[in-house]
XYZ file of C-alpha atoms in Angstrom:
448
model
C 95.121 -77.505 -49.025
C 93.111 -76.755 -51.869
C 93.463 -72.853 -51.093
C 97.332 -73.337 -51.211
C 97.441 -75.252 -54.604
C 95.083 -72.561 -56.128
C 97.406 -69.854 -54.990
C 100.518 -71.601 -56.623
C 98.915 -72.070 -59.854
C 97.953 -68.157 -59.687
C 101.353 -67.339 -58.892
C 102.590 -69.660 -61.768
C 100.471 -68.134 -64.082
C 101.354 -64.495 -62.996
C 105.166 -65.592 -63.490
C 104.226 -66.898 -66.988
C 102.513 -63.607 -67.755
C 105.481 -61.419 -66.634
C 107.938 -63.604 -67.980
C 108.457 -62.194 -71.389
C 107.717 -58.609 -70.442
C 110.279 -58.472 -67.713
C 113.263 -59.132 -69.805
C 111.870 -56.868 -72.521
C 111.562 -53.912 -69.852
C 115.105 -54.439 -68.728
C 116.471 -54.324 -72.264
C 114.569 -51.163 -72.777
C 116.126 -49.799 -69.622
C 119.529 -50.945 -70.627
C 119.141 -49.301 -74.068
C 117.964 -46.101 -72.825
C 121.059 -46.087 -70.544
C 123.314 -47.049 -73.400
C 121.456 -43.835 -75.179
C 122.058 -41.531 -72.629
C 125.777 -42.621 -72.357
C 126.118 -41.795 -76.041
C 124.456 -38.555 -75.670
C 126.945 -37.552 -72.849
C 129.409 -38.669 -75.275
C 130.668 -41.655 -73.043
C 130.944 -43.715 -76.052
C 132.989 -46.415 -74.166
C 130.257 -46.864 -71.606
C 127.699 -46.832 -74.257
C 129.492 -49.721 -76.228
C 129.941 -51.556 -72.719
C 126.140 -51.441 -72.241
C 125.197 -52.378 -75.810
C 127.563 -55.286 -75.901
C 125.761 -56.598 -72.803
C 122.554 -56.098 -74.302
C 123.179 -57.602 -77.672
C 124.968 -60.717 -76.181
C 121.477 -61.157 -74.319
C 119.493 -60.899 -77.215
C 121.229 -60.473 -80.623
C 118.191 -59.702 -82.713
C 118.151 -56.193 -81.554
C 118.429 -54.027 -84.467
C 118.343 -50.717 -82.729
C 121.380 -51.861 -80.328
C 123.596 -52.759 -83.498
C 122.824 -49.526 -85.041
C 123.612 -47.377 -81.986
C 126.758 -49.403 -81.363
C 127.840 -48.810 -84.934
C 127.711 -45.181 -84.493
C 129.312 -45.338 -81.117
C 132.367 -47.410 -82.549
C 132.776 -44.661 -85.071
C 133.051 -41.922 -82.445
C 135.536 -44.515 -80.691
C 137.530 -44.409 -83.745
C 136.994 -48.067 -84.382
C 136.302 -48.488 -88.097
C 136.480 -52.258 -88.215
C 133.953 -52.725 -85.349
C 131.479 -49.831 -86.794
C 131.797 -51.673 -90.182
C 130.941 -55.166 -88.622
C 127.673 -53.817 -86.930
C 126.928 -52.001 -90.130
C 127.302 -55.478 -91.982
C 125.191 -57.377 -89.587
C 122.358 -54.993 -90.281
C 122.738 -55.065 -93.806
C 122.664 -59.016 -93.898
C 119.161 -58.878 -92.004
C 117.997 -56.053 -94.289
C 117.638 -53.721 -91.307
C 120.348 -50.994 -91.860
C 119.298 -47.567 -91.970
C 119.966 -45.859 -95.067
C 121.896 -43.240 -93.357
C 123.913 -45.328 -91.017
C 126.949 -45.645 -93.040
C 127.408 -41.883 -93.321
C 126.577 -41.414 -89.693
C 129.323 -43.666 -88.644
C 131.772 -41.903 -90.899
C 130.778 -38.716 -89.428
C 131.738 -40.294 -86.103
C 135.140 -41.543 -87.381
C 136.161 -38.003 -88.630
C 134.902 -36.395 -85.362
C 137.135 -38.847 -83.416
C 140.223 -37.912 -85.682
C 139.522 -34.222 -84.956
C 140.699 -34.911 -81.334
C 144.005 -36.748 -82.618
C 147.340 -34.980 -81.536
C 148.701 -34.744 -84.740
C 147.810 -31.567 -86.852
C 148.401 -33.452 -90.223
C 145.705 -36.064 -89.048
C 143.294 -33.373 -87.743
C 143.554 -31.351 -90.918
C 142.848 -34.057 -93.013
C 139.569 -34.864 -91.006
C 138.652 -31.200 -91.143
C 139.092 -31.157 -95.067
C 137.126 -34.617 -95.561
C 134.057 -33.053 -93.631
C 133.423 -31.144 -96.867
C 132.776 -34.478 -98.740
C 130.086 -35.314 -96.152
C 128.466 -31.877 -96.286
C 126.488 -30.194 -93.584
C 123.906 -32.980 -92.401
C 125.044 -34.221 -88.969
C 128.406 -32.673 -88.962
C 127.789 -29.383 -87.467
C 129.390 -30.549 -84.013
C 132.545 -31.871 -85.662
C 132.686 -28.674 -87.895
C 132.657 -26.261 -85.115
C 135.246 -28.436 -83.212
C 137.645 -27.885 -86.217
C 137.103 -24.350 -86.495
C 138.174 -23.802 -82.945
C 141.029 -25.747 -83.295
C 144.717 -24.211 -81.934
C 146.223 -24.872 -85.235
C 145.812 -22.139 -88.031
C 146.271 -24.868 -90.637
C 143.399 -26.693 -89.281
C 141.029 -23.824 -88.954
C 141.873 -22.898 -92.732
C 140.831 -26.480 -93.767
C 137.758 -26.342 -91.658
C 136.732 -22.836 -93.216
C 137.105 -24.254 -96.380
C 135.164 -27.146 -95.570
C 132.296 -24.589 -94.256
C 132.259 -22.801 -97.447
C 131.915 -25.880 -99.421
C 129.064 -27.042 -97.196
C 127.278 -23.676 -97.614
C 127.759 -23.045 -94.012
C 130.287 -20.122 -93.939
C 127.938 -17.225 -93.434
C 125.900 -19.092 -90.839
C 128.727 -19.859 -88.817
C 129.649 -17.380 -86.197
C 133.412 -19.118 -86.166
C 133.765 -18.337 -89.583
C 132.735 -14.648 -89.425
C 135.082 -14.309 -86.268
C 137.862 -15.651 -88.379
C 137.884 -12.748 -90.594
C 139.918 -11.285 -87.692
C 141.934 -14.385 -86.871
C 145.706 -13.716 -85.724
C 146.755 -15.630 -88.674
C 146.731 -14.151 -91.933
C 146.021 -17.282 -94.001
C 142.920 -17.944 -91.791
C 141.668 -14.550 -92.394
C 142.077 -14.983 -96.021
C 140.211 -18.413 -95.813
C 137.401 -16.669 -94.012
C 136.969 -13.759 -96.351
C 136.988 -15.958 -99.490
C 134.307 -18.143 -98.153
C 132.124 -15.511 -97.037
C 132.553 -13.678 -100.276
C 131.161 -16.915 -101.996
C 128.272 -17.369 -99.524
C 126.010 -14.995 -101.515
C 124.948 -13.727 -98.112
C 124.771 -9.958 -98.014
C 124.484 -10.127 -94.166
C 128.539 -10.621 -94.208
C 129.115 -7.531 -96.076
C 130.044 -5.301 -92.900
C 132.233 -8.114 -91.500
C 134.180 -8.181 -94.631
C 134.225 -4.224 -95.090
C 136.398 -4.343 -91.712
C 139.132 -6.186 -93.491
C 139.617 -3.439 -96.058
C 141.758 -2.128 -93.458
C 143.767 -4.947 -92.337
C 147.522 -4.663 -91.808
C 148.239 -7.438 -94.458
C 147.849 -6.039 -98.164
C 147.007 -9.643 -99.364
C 143.980 -9.733 -96.931
C 142.851 -6.369 -98.076
C 143.009 -7.576 -101.677
C 141.066 -10.536 -100.655
C 138.402 -8.530 -98.927
C 137.731 -6.502 -102.068
C 137.419 -9.518 -104.057
C 134.848 -10.752 -101.517
C 132.961 -7.646 -101.934
C 132.991 -7.884 -105.616
C 131.326 -11.311 -105.607
C 128.796 -9.790 -103.020
C 127.857 -7.234 -105.828
C 129.377 -4.554 -104.025
C 130.776 -1.657 -106.180
C 134.500 -2.079 -106.008
C 136.789 -0.395 -108.562
C 139.419 -2.714 -110.373
C 141.880 -0.195 -110.011
C 143.276 -1.302 -106.766
C 143.739 -4.823 -108.300
C 145.576 -3.337 -111.174
C 147.803 -1.320 -108.973
C 148.515 -4.044 -106.688
C 149.507 -6.098 -109.767
C 152.485 -3.458 -109.880
C 153.291 -3.687 -106.238
C 157.073 -3.880 -105.168
C 156.216 -7.128 -103.209
C 156.235 -10.298 -105.194
C 153.346 -11.669 -102.773
C 151.233 -9.047 -103.275
C 151.615 -8.870 -107.476
C 150.740 -12.551 -107.397
C 147.808 -12.497 -105.272
C 146.424 -9.483 -107.396
C 147.030 -11.335 -110.479
C 145.421 -14.382 -109.149
C 142.326 -12.398 -108.145
C 141.993 -10.494 -111.636
C 142.022 -13.708 -113.230
C 139.227 -15.122 -111.042
C 137.184 -12.004 -111.508
C 137.391 -12.246 -115.278
C 137.768 -8.709 -115.746
C 138.919 -8.031 -119.339
C 140.876 -4.906 -118.426
C 143.132 -7.218 -116.611
C 144.524 -9.011 -120.009
C 147.315 -6.548 -120.511
C 148.340 -6.534 -116.827
C 148.444 -10.492 -116.692
C 150.317 -10.702 -119.996
C 152.758 -8.298 -118.747
C 153.071 -10.450 -115.642
C 154.475 -13.408 -117.713
C 157.669 -11.356 -117.694
C 158.057 -10.444 -114.269
C 161.203 -11.112 -112.945
C 159.975 -13.259 -110.125
C 158.951 -16.633 -110.908
C 156.454 -16.955 -108.579
C 154.611 -13.844 -110.291
C 155.074 -15.364 -113.601
C 153.304 -18.574 -112.342
C 150.463 -16.479 -111.049
C 150.187 -14.612 -114.194
C 150.040 -17.917 -116.217
C 147.190 -19.280 -114.230
C 145.283 -16.471 -113.970
C 145.366 -16.215 -117.849
C 143.585 -19.440 -117.890
C 140.977 -18.436 -115.495
C 140.420 -15.034 -117.325
C 139.359 -16.880 -120.335
C 140.888 -14.617 -122.726
C 141.846 -16.470 -126.094
C 144.017 -13.669 -127.182
C 146.438 -15.015 -124.570
C 147.122 -18.222 -126.164
C 150.162 -17.056 -127.923
C 151.750 -15.664 -124.795
C 150.897 -18.827 -123.009
C 152.560 -20.960 -125.613
C 155.805 -18.633 -125.236
C 155.538 -19.304 -121.464
C 156.001 -23.131 -122.072
C 159.751 -22.211 -122.914
C 160.133 -20.184 -119.367
C 162.980 -21.163 -117.606
C 161.163 -21.779 -114.297
C 159.158 -25.337 -114.310
C 156.456 -23.655 -112.395
C 155.464 -21.133 -115.028
C 155.659 -23.983 -117.641
C 153.245 -26.150 -115.512
C 150.740 -23.152 -114.990
C 150.851 -22.292 -118.614
C 150.063 -25.751 -119.970
C 147.154 -26.009 -117.507
C 145.929 -22.647 -118.545
C 146.206 -23.741 -122.316
C 143.875 -26.804 -121.671
C 141.196 -24.565 -119.683
C 141.109 -22.175 -122.550
C 140.805 -24.835 -125.206
C 143.384 -23.774 -127.173
C 143.455 -26.257 -129.902
C 146.272 -24.038 -131.842
C 148.523 -25.040 -129.002
C 148.290 -28.902 -129.281
C 151.734 -29.260 -131.086
C 153.439 -27.031 -128.517
C 151.699 -29.220 -125.854
C 152.937 -32.368 -127.404
C 156.485 -31.092 -127.174
C 155.911 -29.943 -123.534
C 155.046 -33.639 -122.717
C 158.752 -34.314 -123.060
C 159.713 -31.527 -120.690
C 162.635 -32.316 -118.053
C 160.145 -31.784 -115.349
C 157.688 -34.420 -114.368
C 154.914 -31.942 -113.272
C 155.267 -29.969 -116.540
C 154.849 -33.186 -118.480
C 151.986 -33.979 -116.456
C 150.066 -30.734 -116.859
C 150.852 -30.708 -120.652
C 149.298 -34.317 -120.892
C 146.355 -33.373 -118.902
C 145.857 -30.401 -121.156
C 146.026 -32.354 -124.099
C 143.461 -34.850 -123.039
C 141.170 -32.000 -122.089
C 141.859 -30.965 -125.786
C 140.754 -34.103 -127.183
C 144.011 -36.045 -127.470
C 143.045 -39.024 -125.675
C 146.449 -40.834 -126.364
C 148.251 -38.289 -124.095
C 146.597 -40.175 -121.022
C 149.322 -42.709 -121.772
C 151.695 -40.170 -120.505
C 149.686 -39.722 -117.289
C 149.517 -43.238 -116.797
C 153.356 -43.592 -116.994
C 153.686 -40.830 -114.457
C 152.059 -42.834 -112.045
C 155.258 -44.747 -111.836
C 157.385 -41.860 -111.209
C 159.821 -42.263 -108.327
C 158.431 -39.022 -106.826
C 155.302 -39.586 -104.565
C 154.199 -36.072 -105.222
C 154.247 -36.729 -109.072
C 152.432 -40.001 -108.532
C 149.642 -38.512 -106.641
C 149.283 -35.590 -108.921
C 148.875 -37.954 -111.769
C 146.060 -39.865 -110.197
C 144.340 -36.459 -109.504
C 145.041 -35.442 -113.138
C 143.341 -38.430 -114.518
C 140.289 -37.993 -112.446
C 140.037 -34.460 -113.715
C 140.747 -35.021 -117.355
C 139.601 -38.564 -118.163
C 137.291 -40.199 -115.572
C 136.587 -43.038 -117.708
C 140.175 -44.121 -117.054
C 140.609 -42.729 -113.588
C 139.233 -45.557 -111.580
C 141.334 -48.337 -112.911
C 144.397 -45.900 -112.043
C 143.124 -45.179 -108.796
C 142.777 -48.934 -107.891
C 146.478 -49.515 -108.881
C 147.330 -46.574 -106.694
C 145.721 -48.050 -103.545
C 148.663 -50.318 -102.885
C 151.165 -47.357 -103.255
C 153.630 -46.976 -100.265
C 153.182 -43.380 -100.039
C 150.186 -42.234 -97.987
C 149.634 -39.253 -100.092
C 149.322 -41.285 -103.233
C 146.803 -43.467 -101.437
C 144.811 -40.409 -100.263
C 144.773 -39.379 -104.146
C 143.555 -42.584 -105.027
C 140.763 -42.407 -102.539
C 139.708 -38.849 -103.692
C 139.643 -39.924 -107.276
C 137.655 -43.158 -106.352
C 135.141 -40.758 -104.320
C 134.538 -38.455 -107.122
C 134.321 -40.743 -110.125
C 133.809 -44.322 -108.905
C 130.015 -43.922 -107.694
C 128.472 -47.065 -105.810
C 131.112 -49.287 -107.290
C 133.839 -47.291 -105.153
C 132.250 -48.348 -101.965
C 134.095 -51.667 -101.324
C 137.456 -49.930 -102.142
C 136.543 -46.947 -99.882
C 135.815 -49.482 -96.941
C 139.148 -51.042 -97.539
C 140.641 -47.448 -97.403
C 138.872 -46.806 -94.076
C 140.987 -49.484 -92.528
C 144.256 -48.021 -93.831
C 147.109 -47.986 -91.446
C 147.666 -44.118 -92.236
C 145.021 -42.060 -90.530
C 145.166 -39.121 -93.212
C 144.026 -42.000 -95.844
C 141.508 -43.233 -93.265
C 140.081 -39.811 -92.861
C 139.636 -39.223 -96.691
C 138.101 -42.628 -96.915
C 135.626 -41.768 -94.298
C 134.513 -38.280 -95.934
C 134.132 -40.034 -99.279
C 132.476 -43.278 -98.237
C 129.813 -41.345 -96.427
C 129.136 -39.161 -99.237
C 129.068 -42.003 -102.038
C 126.905 -44.156 -99.446
C 124.452 -41.162 -99.091
C 124.219 -40.490 -102.655
C 123.476 -44.150 -103.430
C 120.653 -44.111 -100.900
C 119.222 -41.041 -102.506
C 119.150 -42.434 -105.723
C 117.561 -45.648 -104.595
C 120.286 -47.836 -105.556
C 120.337 -50.285 -102.865
């Protein structure tokens, strides 16, 4: 009997010893299983396993963290933010968690059946930058839609990933000319000489505009290219080729282009005159101011619009009276471009005209006005963007998100979080891009 009692005491002691560790071991196994499911991209299973784990022991920070990111990949921003907030309240949220869950949200949107949504997500990736977004970017670069691929290439360029991406290099031979143009432009801006041979092949492209963009890319890569082909193309029979050539001449800032661009302001095609007006601003030639002031009277509103913008970029103080006249133009976008130019020229009261245009019946004008304020007068842009957050048009709300992301800093985070729950998925996409970027910047600067 004594031996039995001793044995029972020993067994009880053993159970007491095993008690705390057995559940811990099971929890570790459950977490490992959830992580494995996450790595397999089985996010639904990962979340189910983490739900069970958290219900059994809600103090597990690692489980909340993984579930927050998994909810992002499932396209569940509200649930992802709830887990983030739980960790933030306990002071256990990792510095990059908000950015990671936003990357997950964009990855989810890149699988959406609507091209518009995938395009917005591809464009928004550029805000997050290259860290942790490579898989999503690769998926966007392989999208069946040329439009989405174009946005993805532009994002790769902004991330500094164009030359390193086999998909961007391959896109220089894409069946769609707009994709080829985007790829060649991004590769030209990469400053990576290893892409030169890829770009040279495009000099023989069947599309004349693609050939011109390839030449521009080679110039940017310090490869010798005569300016004559651009000057000749500016006189081509095709208005599209003439316009593209003028745009390139402006970007390359070649002084020999001044006469051709000035002459382009009198081209019979309004689209070419528009390109010429914009290119003169890029060229930076003060001697073009008089011609651009004259272009404020062009019969086509697009020409007047580009002329006003160029006068602002040229810091043309002598054009201030003419621009004040153009603020009364019959076309809303010309009024907006003129007001923005005036603000750039130090005429702060012109911002009132921009503010007034945020009330315009045309949602395109309203969204452009929010963007113009962010570019020309950041100190006033945040208040204007917050007003636009409730606009009925998604395009205007996207403009508000972009403005806040660029000028709001850490004060924009609550508003970008709100936009992350917007019913329109394009707003949702840009909110994810800017929220992840702003949160990362805040952590980097130590503003906790």
